[in-house]
Amino acid sequence: MNYLRFIGPAIAVLFFLSCGRDKQADEPGTIEETSSDIVRPAVMSYSVVHVYPHDPAAFTEGLEYHNGFLYESTGLYGTSELRKTELTTGKTLQSVKLDRRYFGEGMTIMGDKIYQLTYREHTGFVYDLNTMKQLQTFGIATEEAWGLTNDGTHLIYGDGTSSLYFLDPATFKEVKRIRVRDQYGPVNNINELEFIKGSIYANQWQTDNILKIDPETGNITGIADLRTIRLKLGIPDAARARHEDPEVMNGIAYDAEGDRIFITGKYWPHLVEIKL
């Protein structure tokens, strides 16, 4: 997800008036009809279970938990990395720096490989999980690439619109596409992704919401509003953040064995275990 900030109250107002509507990137000039057949998403409450340290210099774009360790993709040109970190300390154990021409985006682990997207470079990377050695690259067809996860069969990524793309991990060809929708229509700014118990969980850029999405229909079945977590953690409002202050919430990781969900954000000094 990109690194542009709000540049004034007027833009903020326009954003919140339109955040539930799609960018119409796929079909310019069309008008979406209200999705009256979709049930209003359930409200998911949350609680903070544990707080861990997180590198406050990490511009988090992707987050994954695997075999006791956290894996993280960070963004921005010149500082993008793929990292393996220690959960309890936040210490980086392994890392791969991306060339300065790449802006790192979402990442996911599938089998013995790590997959990582780039923002506007139409390029993805595949790494060996154990050595973090780059094995190959693959093309990205959309103008931008944001979040990435997998359902055990397909890679699933978003491009900042309401669309989520399902790719064959062997050929990287699109095999399916869904549009994220609520009862009012398509919902865009779908950012970092995580597949949890048969559903896709997503950060929505420029909000503190976590959306629960049906991977078959694209319907939003649940929504968690985590605005109060900033107050609990002593993190200021993202709209008033200065350069390298904590920014938007971004990053969801799931420990399937321990049934734990972890979240963080760009430049956040904390990684938080939450219960939804």
mmCIF file of C-alpha atoms in Angstrom:
data_model
loop_
_atom_site.group_PDB
_atom_site.id
_atom_site.type_symbol
_atom_site.label_atom_id
_atom_site.label_comp_id
_atom_site.label_asym_id
_atom_site.label_seq_id
_atom_site.Cartn_x
_atom_site.Cartn_y
_atom_site.Cartn_z
ATOM 1 C CA MET A 1 0.000 0.000 0.000
ATOM 2 C CA ASN A 2 1.367 3.348 -0.861
ATOM 3 C CA TYR A 3 2.927 5.869 1.492
ATOM 4 C CA LEU A 4 0.977 9.013 0.621
ATOM 5 C CA ARG A 5 -0.556 10.856 3.560
ATOM 6 C CA PHE A 6 -3.610 13.006 3.867
ATOM 7 C CA ILE A 7 -2.741 16.517 2.740
ATOM 8 C CA GLY A 8 -5.614 18.416 4.279
ATOM 9 C CA PRO A 9 -9.042 18.260 5.878
ATOM 10 C CA ALA A 10 -10.800 18.590 2.526
ATOM 11 C CA ILE A 11 -9.153 15.445 1.235
ATOM 12 C CA ALA A 12 -9.988 13.655 4.463
ATOM 13 C CA VAL A 13 -13.651 14.547 4.087
ATOM 14 C CA LEU A 14 -13.726 13.378 0.491
ATOM 15 C CA PHE A 15 -12.061 10.115 1.458
ATOM 16 C CA PHE A 16 -14.498 9.228 4.210
ATOM 17 C CA LEU A 17 -17.429 10.056 1.990
ATOM 18 C CA SER A 18 -16.156 7.632 -0.611
ATOM 19 C CA CYS A 19 -14.268 4.941 1.318
ATOM 20 C CA GLY A 20 -17.095 2.452 0.938
ATOM 21 C CA ARG A 21 -17.121 2.767 -2.825
ATOM 22 C CA ASP A 22 -14.842 1.170 -5.366
ATOM 23 C CA LYS A 23 -12.268 3.104 -7.364
ATOM 24 C CA GLN A 24 -13.860 1.663 -10.509
ATOM 25 C CA ALA A 25 -10.387 0.822 -11.753
ATOM 26 C CA ASP A 26 -11.597 -2.150 -13.773
ATOM 27 C CA GLU A 27 -14.604 -0.488 -15.400
ATOM 28 C CA PRO A 28 -14.159 3.299 -15.636
ATOM 29 C CA GLY A 29 -17.372 5.258 -15.821
ATOM 30 C CA THR A 30 -19.669 2.493 -14.558
ATOM 31 C CA ILE A 31 -22.026 2.871 -11.599
ATOM 32 C CA GLU A 32 -22.229 0.110 -9.013
ATOM 33 C CA GLU A 33 -25.676 -0.919 -7.800
ATOM 34 C CA THR A 34 -26.400 -1.233 -4.086
ATOM 35 C CA SER A 35 -25.798 -4.784 -2.901
ATOM 36 C CA SER A 36 -29.119 -5.151 -1.091
ATOM 37 C CA ASP A 37 -28.735 -8.952 -0.931
ATOM 38 C CA ILE A 38 -25.688 -8.739 1.346
ATOM 39 C CA VAL A 39 -26.265 -8.969 5.083
ATOM 40 C CA ARG A 40 -24.765 -6.161 7.165
ATOM 41 C CA PRO A 41 -21.344 -7.338 8.451
ATOM 42 C CA ALA A 42 -21.251 -8.533 12.045
ATOM 43 C CA VAL A 43 -19.437 -6.282 14.498
ATOM 44 C CA MET A 44 -16.376 -8.064 15.894
ATOM 45 C CA SER A 45 -15.125 -6.915 19.273
ATOM 46 C CA TYR A 46 -11.468 -7.252 20.208
ATOM 47 C CA SER A 47 -9.228 -7.489 23.236
ATOM 48 C CA VAL A 48 -5.480 -7.055 23.677
ATOM 49 C CA VAL A 49 -3.799 -10.257 24.856
ATOM 50 C CA HIS A 50 -0.107 -9.314 24.768
ATOM 51 C CA VAL A 51 2.147 -6.537 23.506
ATOM 52 C CA TYR A 52 5.547 -7.272 21.956
ATOM 53 C CA PRO A 53 8.279 -4.932 20.668
ATOM 54 C CA HIS A 54 8.354 -4.034 16.978
ATOM 55 C CA ASP A 55 10.959 -2.119 15.000
ATOM 56 C CA PRO A 56 9.650 1.485 14.886
ATOM 57 C CA ALA A 57 11.661 2.040 11.685
ATOM 58 C CA ALA A 58 9.770 -0.724 9.843
ATOM 59 C CA PHE A 59 7.307 0.563 7.235
ATOM 60 C CA THR A 60 5.238 -2.606 7.469
ATOM 61 C CA GLU A 61 3.564 -3.879 4.303
ATOM 62 C CA GLY A 62 3.271 -7.630 4.920
ATOM 63 C CA LEU A 63 3.307 -9.807 8.035
ATOM 64 C CA GLU A 64 3.321 -13.584 8.537
ATOM 65 C CA TYR A 65 3.817 -15.978 11.453
ATOM 66 C CA HIS A 66 5.501 -19.318 10.737
ATOM 67 C CA ASN A 67 7.025 -21.950 13.023
ATOM 68 C CA GLY A 68 7.572 -19.577 15.928
ATOM 69 C CA PHE A 69 8.939 -16.642 13.946
ATOM 70 C CA LEU A 70 7.527 -13.529 12.327
ATOM 71 C CA TYR A 71 8.254 -12.683 8.716
ATOM 72 C CA GLU A 72 7.798 -9.123 7.558
ATOM 73 C CA SER A 73 7.937 -7.204 4.298
ATOM 74 C CA THR A 74 8.730 -3.509 4.595
ATOM 75 C CA GLY A 75 8.239 -0.777 2.028
ATOM 76 C CA LEU A 76 9.561 2.543 0.702
ATOM 77 C CA TYR A 77 12.138 2.950 -2.044
ATOM 78 C CA GLY A 78 15.658 2.423 -0.783
ATOM 79 C CA THR A 79 14.679 0.765 2.500
ATOM 80 C CA SER A 80 12.447 -2.172 1.479
ATOM 81 C CA GLU A 81 13.335 -5.508 3.066
ATOM 82 C CA LEU A 82 12.142 -9.024 3.706
ATOM 83 C CA ARG A 83 12.822 -9.985 7.334
ATOM 84 C CA LYS A 84 12.636 -12.921 9.687
ATOM 85 C CA THR A 85 12.240 -11.674 13.252
ATOM 86 C CA GLU A 86 12.016 -13.008 16.796
ATOM 87 C CA LEU A 87 8.525 -12.612 18.216
ATOM 88 C CA THR A 88 9.386 -11.810 21.837
ATOM 89 C CA THR A 89 12.158 -9.300 21.140
ATOM 90 C CA GLY A 90 11.462 -7.980 17.639
ATOM 91 C CA LYS A 91 15.098 -8.731 16.773
ATOM 92 C CA THR A 92 15.857 -9.295 13.078
ATOM 93 C CA LEU A 93 17.401 -12.730 12.530
ATOM 94 C CA GLN A 94 17.610 -12.784 8.720
ATOM 95 C CA SER A 95 16.951 -10.131 6.116
ATOM 96 C CA VAL A 96 17.101 -9.480 2.392
ATOM 97 C CA LYS A 97 17.271 -5.936 1.082
ATOM 98 C CA LEU A 98 15.449 -5.116 -2.122
ATOM 99 C CA ASP A 99 17.102 -3.106 -4.858
ATOM 100 C CA ARG A 100 16.395 0.622 -4.519
ATOM 101 C CA ARG A 101 14.083 0.548 -7.537
ATOM 102 C CA TYR A 102 11.624 -1.740 -5.703
ATOM 103 C CA PHE A 103 9.013 -0.790 -3.103
ATOM 104 C CA GLY A 104 8.243 -3.895 -1.031
ATOM 105 C CA GLU A 105 4.616 -4.834 -0.466
ATOM 106 C CA GLY A 106 2.637 -7.838 0.804
ATOM 107 C CA MET A 107 4.187 -11.246 1.456
ATOM 108 C CA THR A 108 3.056 -14.756 2.306
ATOM 109 C CA ILE A 109 4.538 -18.180 3.028
ATOM 110 C CA MET A 110 3.273 -21.195 1.107
ATOM 111 C CA GLY A 111 5.007 -24.529 1.437
ATOM 112 C CA ASP A 112 8.753 -23.978 1.555
ATOM 113 C CA LYS A 113 8.654 -20.643 -0.275
ATOM 114 C CA ILE A 114 8.129 -16.990 0.569
ATOM 115 C CA TYR A 115 6.303 -14.812 -1.970
ATOM 116 C CA GLN A 116 6.666 -11.032 -1.948
ATOM 117 C CA LEU A 117 5.023 -8.318 -4.033
ATOM 118 C CA THR A 118 6.264 -4.899 -5.122
ATOM 119 C CA TYR A 119 4.143 -1.779 -5.292
ATOM 120 C CA ARG A 120 4.279 -0.423 -8.856
ATOM 121 C CA GLU A 121 7.123 -2.396 -10.384
ATOM 122 C CA HIS A 122 4.932 -5.234 -11.767
ATOM 123 C CA THR A 123 7.321 -7.712 -10.144
ATOM 124 C CA GLY A 124 7.036 -10.367 -7.462
ATOM 125 C CA PHE A 125 9.811 -12.358 -5.800
ATOM 126 C CA VAL A 126 9.995 -15.987 -4.672
ATOM 127 C CA TYR A 127 12.459 -16.954 -1.922
ATOM 128 C CA ASP A 128 13.549 -20.179 -0.289
ATOM 129 C CA LEU A 129 11.939 -20.184 3.163
ATOM 130 C CA ASN A 130 14.999 -21.455 5.015
ATOM 131 C CA THR A 131 17.808 -19.544 3.312
ATOM 132 C CA MET A 132 15.787 -16.540 2.071
ATOM 133 C CA LYS A 133 17.703 -16.890 -1.187
ATOM 134 C CA GLN A 134 15.783 -15.477 -4.147
ATOM 135 C CA LEU A 135 14.670 -18.305 -6.435
ATOM 136 C CA GLN A 136 12.737 -16.498 -9.152
ATOM 137 C CA THR A 137 10.659 -13.475 -10.092
ATOM 138 C CA PHE A 138 7.159 -13.284 -11.538
ATOM 139 C CA GLY A 139 5.072 -10.642 -13.252
ATOM 140 C CA ILE A 140 2.163 -8.729 -11.748
ATOM 141 C CA ALA A 141 -0.515 -7.671 -14.227
ATOM 142 C CA THR A 142 -2.232 -4.941 -12.217
ATOM 143 C CA GLU A 143 -1.014 -1.355 -11.992
ATOM 144 C CA GLU A 144 -0.345 -1.721 -8.270
ATOM 145 C CA ALA A 145 0.032 -4.592 -5.796
ATOM 146 C CA TRP A 146 -0.740 -4.287 -2.083
ATOM 147 C CA GLY A 147 -1.575 -7.204 0.250
ATOM 148 C CA LEU A 148 -0.808 -10.894 -0.267
ATOM 149 C CA THR A 149 -1.926 -14.123 1.407
ATOM 150 C CA ASN A 150 -2.769 -17.702 0.399
ATOM 151 C CA ASP A 151 -5.476 -20.287 1.059
ATOM 152 C CA GLY A 152 -3.152 -23.283 0.757
ATOM 153 C CA THR A 153 -3.938 -23.620 -2.949
ATOM 154 C CA HIS A 154 -3.787 -20.145 -4.458
ATOM 155 C CA LEU A 155 -1.884 -16.950 -3.877
ATOM 156 C CA ILE A 156 -4.379 -14.145 -3.151
ATOM 157 C CA TYR A 157 -3.450 -10.514 -3.648
ATOM 158 C CA GLY A 158 -5.097 -7.107 -3.841
ATOM 159 C CA ASP A 159 -4.291 -3.974 -5.823
ATOM 160 C CA GLY A 160 -5.894 -1.293 -3.657
ATOM 161 C CA THR A 161 -9.285 -1.517 -5.341
ATOM 162 C CA SER A 162 -12.098 -3.821 -4.229
ATOM 163 C CA SER A 163 -10.656 -6.700 -6.280
ATOM 164 C CA LEU A 164 -8.808 -9.703 -4.896
ATOM 165 C CA TYR A 165 -6.967 -11.914 -7.385
ATOM 166 C CA PHE A 166 -6.379 -15.667 -6.957
ATOM 167 C CA LEU A 167 -3.218 -16.905 -8.705
ATOM 168 C CA ASP A 168 -1.857 -20.344 -9.488
ATOM 169 C CA PRO A 169 1.448 -20.415 -7.522
ATOM 170 C CA ALA A 170 3.108 -22.512 -10.225
ATOM 171 C CA THR A 171 2.257 -20.334 -13.232
ATOM 172 C CA PHE A 172 1.161 -17.076 -11.503
ATOM 173 C CA LYS A 173 -1.829 -16.994 -13.836
ATOM 174 C CA GLU A 174 -5.086 -15.567 -12.522
ATOM 175 C CA VAL A 175 -7.636 -18.327 -11.901
ATOM 176 C CA LYS A 176 -10.306 -16.378 -10.038
ATOM 177 C CA ARG A 177 -11.261 -12.858 -8.996
ATOM 178 C CA ILE A 178 -13.667 -11.582 -6.340
ATOM 179 C CA ARG A 179 -14.844 -8.072 -5.436
ATOM 180 C CA VAL A 180 -14.991 -7.147 -1.773
ATOM 181 C CA ARG A 181 -18.466 -5.823 -0.968
ATOM 182 C CA ASP A 182 -20.695 -4.822 1.900
ATOM 183 C CA GLN A 183 -24.414 -4.023 1.852
ATOM 184 C CA TYR A 184 -23.722 -0.714 0.087
ATOM 185 C CA GLY A 185 -21.532 -2.042 -2.720
ATOM 186 C CA PRO A 186 -17.824 -2.565 -3.458
ATOM 187 C CA VAL A 187 -15.328 -1.606 -0.733
ATOM 188 C CA ASN A 188 -11.868 -0.492 -1.808
ATOM 189 C CA ASN A 189 -8.493 0.223 -0.171
ATOM 190 C CA ILE A 190 -8.158 -3.462 0.709
ATOM 191 C CA ASN A 191 -4.632 -3.719 2.062
ATOM 192 C CA GLU A 192 -2.638 -6.323 4.021
ATOM 193 C CA LEU A 193 -4.226 -9.779 3.965
ATOM 194 C CA GLU A 194 -4.255 -12.933 6.084
ATOM 195 C CA PHE A 195 -6.154 -16.191 5.587
ATOM 196 C CA ILE A 196 -7.654 -17.329 8.899
ATOM 197 C CA LYS A 197 -9.983 -20.307 9.378
ATOM 198 C CA GLY A 198 -11.433 -20.171 5.887
ATOM 199 C CA SER A 199 -11.857 -16.384 5.696
ATOM 200 C CA ILE A 200 -9.697 -13.558 4.396
ATOM 201 C CA TYR A 201 -8.893 -10.901 6.981
ATOM 202 C CA ALA A 202 -7.809 -7.511 5.642
ATOM 203 C CA ASN A 203 -6.614 -4.145 6.798
ATOM 204 C CA GLN A 204 -8.463 -1.311 5.075
ATOM 205 C CA TRP A 205 -6.026 1.479 4.265
ATOM 206 C CA GLN A 206 -6.537 4.782 6.094
ATOM 207 C CA THR A 207 -8.864 3.164 8.629
ATOM 208 C CA ASP A 208 -8.317 1.141 11.791
ATOM 209 C CA ASN A 209 -10.703 -1.523 10.535
ATOM 210 C CA ILE A 210 -10.070 -5.210 10.056
ATOM 211 C CA LEU A 211 -12.483 -6.761 7.561
ATOM 212 C CA LYS A 212 -13.489 -10.426 7.487
ATOM 213 C CA ILE A 213 -14.168 -11.476 3.877
ATOM 214 C CA ASP A 214 -15.817 -14.554 2.388
ATOM 215 C CA PRO A 215 -13.292 -15.870 -0.194
ATOM 216 C CA GLU A 216 -16.058 -17.341 -2.360
ATOM 217 C CA THR A 217 -18.324 -14.307 -2.686
ATOM 218 C CA GLY A 218 -16.183 -11.356 -1.616
ATOM 219 C CA ASN A 219 -18.876 -10.379 0.891
ATOM 220 C CA ILE A 220 -17.687 -8.735 4.091
ATOM 221 C CA THR A 221 -19.062 -10.895 6.902
ATOM 222 C CA GLY A 222 -17.471 -9.092 9.843
ATOM 223 C CA ILE A 223 -15.762 -5.844 10.761
ATOM 224 C CA ALA A 224 -13.602 -4.963 13.763
ATOM 225 C CA ASP A 225 -13.039 -1.293 14.611
ATOM 226 C CA LEU A 226 -9.689 -1.016 16.399
ATOM 227 C CA ARG A 227 -9.526 2.768 16.759
ATOM 228 C CA THR A 228 -9.218 2.500 20.530
ATOM 229 C CA ILE A 229 -6.106 0.343 20.279
ATOM 230 C CA ARG A 230 -4.057 3.467 19.568
ATOM 231 C CA LEU A 231 -5.077 4.931 22.909
ATOM 232 C CA LYS A 232 -4.271 1.680 24.693
ATOM 233 C CA LEU A 233 -0.800 1.599 23.118
ATOM 234 C CA GLY A 234 -0.060 5.306 23.330
ATOM 235 C CA ILE A 235 0.045 5.630 19.524
ATOM 236 C CA PRO A 236 -1.186 8.993 18.165
ATOM 237 C CA ASP A 237 -3.845 9.385 15.497
ATOM 238 C CA ALA A 238 -2.369 8.496 12.091
ATOM 239 C CA ALA A 239 -3.856 11.624 10.489
ATOM 240 C CA ARG A 240 -1.618 13.792 12.690
ATOM 241 C CA ALA A 241 1.503 11.676 12.284
ATOM 242 C CA ARG A 242 4.746 13.318 11.254
ATOM 243 C CA HIS A 243 7.426 11.613 9.176
ATOM 244 C CA GLU A 244 8.492 8.371 10.856
ATOM 245 C CA ASP A 245 5.778 8.681 13.520
ATOM 246 C CA PRO A 246 3.467 5.657 13.821
ATOM 247 C CA GLU A 247 1.160 5.640 10.813
ATOM 248 C CA VAL A 248 -1.710 3.429 9.658
ATOM 249 C CA MET A 249 -2.457 0.028 11.119
ATOM 250 C CA ASN A 250 -1.081 -2.497 8.636
ATOM 251 C CA GLY A 251 -0.048 -6.077 9.199
ATOM 252 C CA ILE A 252 -2.016 -9.176 10.233
ATOM 253 C CA ALA A 253 -0.370 -12.498 11.081
ATOM 254 C CA TYR A 254 -1.962 -15.724 12.308
ATOM 255 C CA ASP A 255 -0.488 -18.506 14.408
ATOM 256 C CA ALA A 256 -2.723 -21.442 13.457
ATOM 257 C CA GLU A 257 -1.249 -23.815 16.046
ATOM 258 C CA GLY A 258 -1.682 -21.378 18.919
ATOM 259 C CA ASP A 259 -4.817 -19.727 17.452
ATOM 260 C CA ARG A 260 -3.256 -16.284 17.882
ATOM 261 C CA ILE A 261 -3.672 -13.136 15.789
ATOM 262 C CA PHE A 262 -0.945 -10.496 15.674
ATOM 263 C CA ILE A 263 -1.280 -6.976 14.285
ATOM 264 C CA THR A 264 1.010 -3.996 13.873
ATOM 265 C CA GLY A 265 1.334 -0.867 11.739
ATOM 266 C CA LYS A 266 3.752 1.255 9.772
ATOM 267 C CA TYR A 267 6.431 2.585 12.118
ATOM 268 C CA TRP A 268 4.612 1.105 15.119
ATOM 269 C CA PRO A 269 6.836 0.389 18.138
ATOM 270 C CA HIS A 270 4.559 -2.508 19.106
ATOM 271 C CA LEU A 271 3.364 -5.817 17.719
ATOM 272 C CA VAL A 272 0.081 -6.735 19.409
ATOM 273 C CA GLU A 273 -1.551 -10.097 19.989
ATOM 274 C CA ILE A 274 -5.304 -9.594 19.865
ATOM 275 C CA LYS A 275 -8.378 -11.763 20.244
ATOM 276 C CA LEU A 276 -11.337 -11.106 17.923
#
